[in-house]
CSV table of C-alpha atoms and ligand atoms in Angstrom, one decimal:
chain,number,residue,atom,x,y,z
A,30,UNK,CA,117.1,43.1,33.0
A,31,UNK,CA,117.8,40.7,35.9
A,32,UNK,CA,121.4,42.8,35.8
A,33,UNK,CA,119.5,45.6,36.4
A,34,UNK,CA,117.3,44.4,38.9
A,35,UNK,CA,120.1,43.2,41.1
A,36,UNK,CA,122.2,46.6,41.1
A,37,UNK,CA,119.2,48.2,42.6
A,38,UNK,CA,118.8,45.6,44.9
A,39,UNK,CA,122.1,46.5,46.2
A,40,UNK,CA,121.8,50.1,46.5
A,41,UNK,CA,118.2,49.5,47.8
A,42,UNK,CA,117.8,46.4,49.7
A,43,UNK,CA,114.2,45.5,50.1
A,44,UNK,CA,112.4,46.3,53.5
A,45,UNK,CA,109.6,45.1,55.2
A,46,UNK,CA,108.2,47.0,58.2
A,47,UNK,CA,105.1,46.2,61.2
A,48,UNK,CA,103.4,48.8,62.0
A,49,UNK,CA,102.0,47.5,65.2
A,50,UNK,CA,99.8,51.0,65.6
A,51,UNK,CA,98.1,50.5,69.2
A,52,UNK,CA,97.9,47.1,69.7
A,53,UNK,CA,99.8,44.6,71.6
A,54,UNK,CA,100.8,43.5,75.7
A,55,UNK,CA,103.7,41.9,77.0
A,56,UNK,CA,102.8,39.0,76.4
A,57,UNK,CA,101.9,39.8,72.6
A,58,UNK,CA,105.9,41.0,72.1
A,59,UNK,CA,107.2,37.8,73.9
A,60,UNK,CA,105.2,35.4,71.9
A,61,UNK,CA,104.9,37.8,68.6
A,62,UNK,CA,108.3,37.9,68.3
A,63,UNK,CA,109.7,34.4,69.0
A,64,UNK,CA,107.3,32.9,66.2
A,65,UNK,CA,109.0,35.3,63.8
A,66,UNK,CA,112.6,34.5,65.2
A,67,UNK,CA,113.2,31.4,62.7
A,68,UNK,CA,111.3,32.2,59.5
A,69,UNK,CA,113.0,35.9,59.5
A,70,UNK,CA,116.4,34.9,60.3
A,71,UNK,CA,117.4,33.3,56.9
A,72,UNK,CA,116.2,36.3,54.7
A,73,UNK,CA,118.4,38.4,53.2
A,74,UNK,CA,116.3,41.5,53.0
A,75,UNK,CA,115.9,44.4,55.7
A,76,UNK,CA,112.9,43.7,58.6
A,77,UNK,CA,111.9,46.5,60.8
A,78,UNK,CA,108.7,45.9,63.5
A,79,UNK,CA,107.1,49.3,65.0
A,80,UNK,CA,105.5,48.1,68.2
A,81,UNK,CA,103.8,51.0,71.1
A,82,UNK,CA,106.4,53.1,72.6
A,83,UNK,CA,105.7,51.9,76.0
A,84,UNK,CA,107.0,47.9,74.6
A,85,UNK,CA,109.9,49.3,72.2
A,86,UNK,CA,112.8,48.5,74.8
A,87,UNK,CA,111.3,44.9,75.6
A,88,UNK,CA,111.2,44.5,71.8
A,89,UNK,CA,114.7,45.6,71.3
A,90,UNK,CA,115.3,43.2,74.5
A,91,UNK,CA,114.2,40.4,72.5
A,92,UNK,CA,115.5,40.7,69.5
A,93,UNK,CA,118.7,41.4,70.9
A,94,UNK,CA,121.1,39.3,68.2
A,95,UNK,CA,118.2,39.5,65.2
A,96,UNK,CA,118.2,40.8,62.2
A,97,UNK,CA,115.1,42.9,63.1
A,98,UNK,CA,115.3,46.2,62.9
A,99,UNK,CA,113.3,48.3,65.8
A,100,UNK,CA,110.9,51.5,65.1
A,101,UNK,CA,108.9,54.1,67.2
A,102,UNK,CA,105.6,55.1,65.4
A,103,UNK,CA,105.9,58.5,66.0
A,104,UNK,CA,108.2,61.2,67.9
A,105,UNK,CA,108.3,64.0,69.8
A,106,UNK,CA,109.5,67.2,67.8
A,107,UNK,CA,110.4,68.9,70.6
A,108,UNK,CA,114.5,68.8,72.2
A,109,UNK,CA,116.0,65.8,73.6
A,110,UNK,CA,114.4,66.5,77.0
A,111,UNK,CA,112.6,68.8,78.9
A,112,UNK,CA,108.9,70.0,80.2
A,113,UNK,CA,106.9,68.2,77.5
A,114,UNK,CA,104.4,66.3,79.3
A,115,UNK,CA,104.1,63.3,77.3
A,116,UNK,CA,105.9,63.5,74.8
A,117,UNK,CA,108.4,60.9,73.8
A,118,UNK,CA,112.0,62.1,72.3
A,119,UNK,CA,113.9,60.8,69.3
A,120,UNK,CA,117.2,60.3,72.5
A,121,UNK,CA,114.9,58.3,73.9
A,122,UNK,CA,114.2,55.9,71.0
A,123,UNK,CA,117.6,55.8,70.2
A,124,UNK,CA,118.0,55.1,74.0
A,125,UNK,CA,115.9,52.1,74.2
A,126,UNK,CA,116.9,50.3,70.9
A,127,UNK,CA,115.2,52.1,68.0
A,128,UNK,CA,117.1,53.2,64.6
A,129,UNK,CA,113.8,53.8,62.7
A,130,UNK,CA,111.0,56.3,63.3
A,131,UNK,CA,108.2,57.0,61.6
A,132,UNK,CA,107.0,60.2,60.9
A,133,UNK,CA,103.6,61.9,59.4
A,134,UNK,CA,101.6,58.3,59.4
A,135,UNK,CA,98.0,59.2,58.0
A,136,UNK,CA,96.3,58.4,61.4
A,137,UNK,CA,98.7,60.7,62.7
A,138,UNK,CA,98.2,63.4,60.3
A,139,UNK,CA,94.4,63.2,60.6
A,140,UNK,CA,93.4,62.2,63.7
A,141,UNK,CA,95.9,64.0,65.4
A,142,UNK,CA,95.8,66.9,62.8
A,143,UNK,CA,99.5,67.1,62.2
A,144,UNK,CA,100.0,69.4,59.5
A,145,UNK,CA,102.9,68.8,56.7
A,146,UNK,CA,104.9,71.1,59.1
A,147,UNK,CA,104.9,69.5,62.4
A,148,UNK,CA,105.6,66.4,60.3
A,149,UNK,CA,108.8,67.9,58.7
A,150,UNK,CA,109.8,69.4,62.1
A,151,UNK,CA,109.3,65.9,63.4
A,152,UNK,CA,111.2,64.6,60.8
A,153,UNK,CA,114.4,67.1,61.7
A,154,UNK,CA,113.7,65.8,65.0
A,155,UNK,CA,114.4,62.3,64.0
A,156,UNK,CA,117.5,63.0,62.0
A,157,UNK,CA,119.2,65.4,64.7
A,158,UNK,CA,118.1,62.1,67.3
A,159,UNK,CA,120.5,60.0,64.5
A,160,UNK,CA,117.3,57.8,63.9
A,161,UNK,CA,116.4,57.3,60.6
A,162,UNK,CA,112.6,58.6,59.5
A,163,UNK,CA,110.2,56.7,57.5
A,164,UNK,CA,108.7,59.6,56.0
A,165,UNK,CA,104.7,58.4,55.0
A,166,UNK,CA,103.0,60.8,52.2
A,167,UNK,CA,99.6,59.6,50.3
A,168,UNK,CA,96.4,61.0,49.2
A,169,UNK,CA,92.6,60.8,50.4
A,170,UNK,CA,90.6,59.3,48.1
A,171,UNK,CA,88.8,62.4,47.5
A,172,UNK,CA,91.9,63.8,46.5
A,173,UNK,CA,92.7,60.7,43.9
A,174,UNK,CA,89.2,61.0,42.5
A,175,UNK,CA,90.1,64.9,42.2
A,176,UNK,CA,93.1,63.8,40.2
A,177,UNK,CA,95.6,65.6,42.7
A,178,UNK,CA,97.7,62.6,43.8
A,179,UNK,CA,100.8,63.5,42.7
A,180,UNK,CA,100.2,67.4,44.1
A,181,UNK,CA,99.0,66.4,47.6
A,182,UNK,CA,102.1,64.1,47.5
A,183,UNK,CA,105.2,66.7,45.9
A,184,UNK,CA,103.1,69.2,48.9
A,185,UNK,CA,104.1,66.5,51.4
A,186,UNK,CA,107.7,66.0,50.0
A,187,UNK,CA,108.3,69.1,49.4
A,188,UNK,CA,107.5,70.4,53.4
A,189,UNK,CA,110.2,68.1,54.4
A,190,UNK,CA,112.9,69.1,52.0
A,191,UNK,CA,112.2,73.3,53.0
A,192,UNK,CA,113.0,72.4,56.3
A,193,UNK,CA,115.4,69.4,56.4
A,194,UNK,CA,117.1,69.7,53.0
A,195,UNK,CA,116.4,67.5,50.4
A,196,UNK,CA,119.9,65.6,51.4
A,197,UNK,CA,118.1,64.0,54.0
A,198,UNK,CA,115.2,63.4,52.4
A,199,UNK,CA,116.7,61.6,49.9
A,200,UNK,CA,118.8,59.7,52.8
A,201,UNK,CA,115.6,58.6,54.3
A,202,UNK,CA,112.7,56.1,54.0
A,203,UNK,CA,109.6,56.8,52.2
A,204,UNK,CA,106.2,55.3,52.6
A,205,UNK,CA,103.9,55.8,49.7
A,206,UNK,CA,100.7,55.0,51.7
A,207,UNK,CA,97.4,56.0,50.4
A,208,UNK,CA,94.9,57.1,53.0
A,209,UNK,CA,91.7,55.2,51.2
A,210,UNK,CA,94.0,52.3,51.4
A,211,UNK,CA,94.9,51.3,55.1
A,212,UNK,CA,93.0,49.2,57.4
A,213,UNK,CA,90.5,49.0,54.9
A,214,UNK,CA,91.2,46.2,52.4
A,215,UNK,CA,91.1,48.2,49.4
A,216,UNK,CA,94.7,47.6,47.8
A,217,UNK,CA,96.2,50.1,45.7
A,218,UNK,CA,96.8,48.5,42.1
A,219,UNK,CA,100.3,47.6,41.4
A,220,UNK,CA,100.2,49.6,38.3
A,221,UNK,CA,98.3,52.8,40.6
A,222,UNK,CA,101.7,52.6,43.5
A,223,UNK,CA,104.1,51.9,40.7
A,224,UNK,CA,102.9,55.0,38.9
A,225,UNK,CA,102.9,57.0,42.4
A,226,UNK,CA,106.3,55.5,43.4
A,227,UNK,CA,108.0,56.6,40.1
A,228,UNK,CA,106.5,60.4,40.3
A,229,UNK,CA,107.9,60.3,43.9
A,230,UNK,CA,111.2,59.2,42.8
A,231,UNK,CA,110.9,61.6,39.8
A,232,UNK,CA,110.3,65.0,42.2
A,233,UNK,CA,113.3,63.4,44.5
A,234,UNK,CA,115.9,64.0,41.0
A,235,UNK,CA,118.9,61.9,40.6
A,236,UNK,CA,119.7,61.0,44.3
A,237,UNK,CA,115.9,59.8,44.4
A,238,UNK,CA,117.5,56.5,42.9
A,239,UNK,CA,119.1,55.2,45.8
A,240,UNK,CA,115.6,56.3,48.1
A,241,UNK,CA,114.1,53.2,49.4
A,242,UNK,CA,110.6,53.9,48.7
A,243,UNK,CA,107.9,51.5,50.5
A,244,UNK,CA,103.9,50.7,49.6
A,245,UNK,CA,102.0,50.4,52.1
A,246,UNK,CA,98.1,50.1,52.4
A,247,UNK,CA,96.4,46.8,52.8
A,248,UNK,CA,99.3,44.6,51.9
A,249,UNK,CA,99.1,40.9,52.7
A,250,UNK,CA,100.4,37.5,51.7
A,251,UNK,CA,98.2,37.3,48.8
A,252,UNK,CA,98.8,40.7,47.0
A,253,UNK,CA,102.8,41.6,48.1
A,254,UNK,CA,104.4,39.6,45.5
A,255,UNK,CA,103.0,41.7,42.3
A,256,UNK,CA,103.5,44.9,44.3
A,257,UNK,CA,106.6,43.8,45.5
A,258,UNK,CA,107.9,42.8,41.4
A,259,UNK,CA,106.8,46.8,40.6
A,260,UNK,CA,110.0,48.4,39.6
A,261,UNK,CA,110.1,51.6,42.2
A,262,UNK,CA,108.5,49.7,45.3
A,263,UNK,CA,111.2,48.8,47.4
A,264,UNK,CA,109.1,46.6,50.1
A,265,UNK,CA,106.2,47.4,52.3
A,266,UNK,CA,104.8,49.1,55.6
A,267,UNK,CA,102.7,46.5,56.8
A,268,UNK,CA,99.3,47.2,59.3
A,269,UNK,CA,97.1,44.5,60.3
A,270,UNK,CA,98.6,41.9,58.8
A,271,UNK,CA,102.1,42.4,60.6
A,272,UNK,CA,100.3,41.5,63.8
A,273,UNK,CA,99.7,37.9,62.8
A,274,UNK,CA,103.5,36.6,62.3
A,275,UNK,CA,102.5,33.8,59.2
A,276,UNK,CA,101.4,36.7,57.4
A,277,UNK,CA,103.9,38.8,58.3
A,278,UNK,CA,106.9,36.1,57.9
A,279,UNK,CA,104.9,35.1,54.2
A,280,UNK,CA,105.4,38.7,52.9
A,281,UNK,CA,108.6,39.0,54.1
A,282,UNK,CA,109.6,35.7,52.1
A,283,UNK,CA,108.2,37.5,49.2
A,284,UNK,CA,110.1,40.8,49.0
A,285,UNK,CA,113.0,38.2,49.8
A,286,UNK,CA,112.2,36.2,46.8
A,287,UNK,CA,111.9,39.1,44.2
B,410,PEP,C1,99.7,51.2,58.1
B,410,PEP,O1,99.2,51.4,59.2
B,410,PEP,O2,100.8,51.8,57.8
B,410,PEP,C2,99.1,50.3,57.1
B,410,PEP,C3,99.6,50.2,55.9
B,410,PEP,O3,98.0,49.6,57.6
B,410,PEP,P1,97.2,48.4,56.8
B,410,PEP,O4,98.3,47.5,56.3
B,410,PEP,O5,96.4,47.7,57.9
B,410,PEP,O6,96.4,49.0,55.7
């Protein structure tokens, strides 16, 4: 078993991401970032931090030399430039630092009604840009209490792979993120994301074994380490508690120490 467990570590290094949504200054990045410096450094597993577009290339700045990973929380999916009044484009992230994007976020997907094709449009986007999209898919809880989880999610999934080929779905990150789940403190069990996670890698088929699949939803210090041990969840996306760095460094240490 620990055999097993190893290989796939290999092929599917644990990650642990910060999704910094809309919060933050200058100063937040300079000081945010040097308190992780040390703690992150001696882990052996993959660390990516998502911070507003308008601090990504101070960010990258700083963790110039870090094992640190640098997203963009969401993309433009129109060309590399042009007459898109504020819109941000995947050359740019890659300009500025990033290798990560993510793409269809729930808050993204409902508060800024982007439907499961603008995400997978986005999510060409991404890939032509040579950034690498964390693709998040998860139910409402309406939807879970309708018992149409794995549907709403395979609907998600499948929208990206009709447009970008399931090549580069399988070649990319996915966020298993249930909707009832984020900023609100309800965790999803670890049996509920394991079971979510396996149908996921299931509707992906064989190449779906090397897919680094993330939970995210409420994660913190004191619930990462049994979601972390769950056999298909590859690390985390981390919200709020990616903004305080002894939270974020403790569930990092975690994923590291599975
Ligand atoms: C998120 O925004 O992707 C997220 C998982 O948030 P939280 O951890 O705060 O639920």
């Amino acid at each position: 078993m620990a055999v097993i467990r190893e290989a796939v570590r290999v092929t599917r290094k644990p990650l642990v991401a910060g999704n910094w949504k809309m919060h933050g200054s200058r100063d937040f990045v300079a000081a945010h970032l040097q308190a992780l410096e040390a703690p992150l450094s001696e882990l052996a597993i993959d660390i990516a931090v998502f911070p507003p577009a308008v601090y990504l290339d101070l960010a990258a700045r700083q963790l110039a030399g870090l094992p640190v990973a640098i997203g963009a929380q969401d993309l433009s999916l129109e060309e590399d430039s042009g007459a898109f009044t504020g819109e941000v484009s995947g050359a740019m992230l890659k300009d500025v630092g990033c290798s990560l994007v993510l793409v269809g976020h729930s808050e993204r997907r409902t508060i800024y009604g982007e439907s499961n094709e603008t995400v997978a449009k986005k999510f060409v986007a991404a890939c032509s840009a040579g950034l690498t999209p964390v693709l998040c898919v998860g139910e409402t809880l309406e939807q879970r209490e309708a018992g149409e989880t794995q549907q709403v999610v395979s609907a998600q999934l499948q929208a990206v792979a009709a447009v970008a080929g399931l090549d580069r779905l399988t070649a990319s990150i996915i966020a298993y993120e249930p909707v009832w789940a984020i900023g609100t403190g309800k965790t999803a069990t670890p049996d509920q994301a394991q079971e979510v996670h396996q149908g996921i890698r299931h509707w992906l088929g064989a190449e779906g074994a090397k897919t680094r699949i993330l939970y995210g939803g409420s994660v913190k210090a004191a619930n990462a380490r049994e979601l972390f041990s769950r056999p298909d969840i590859d690390g985390g996306l981390i919200g709020g508690a990616a903004l305080v760095p002894e939270e974020f460094s403790a569930i990092c240490r975690l994923a590291d120490q599975q």
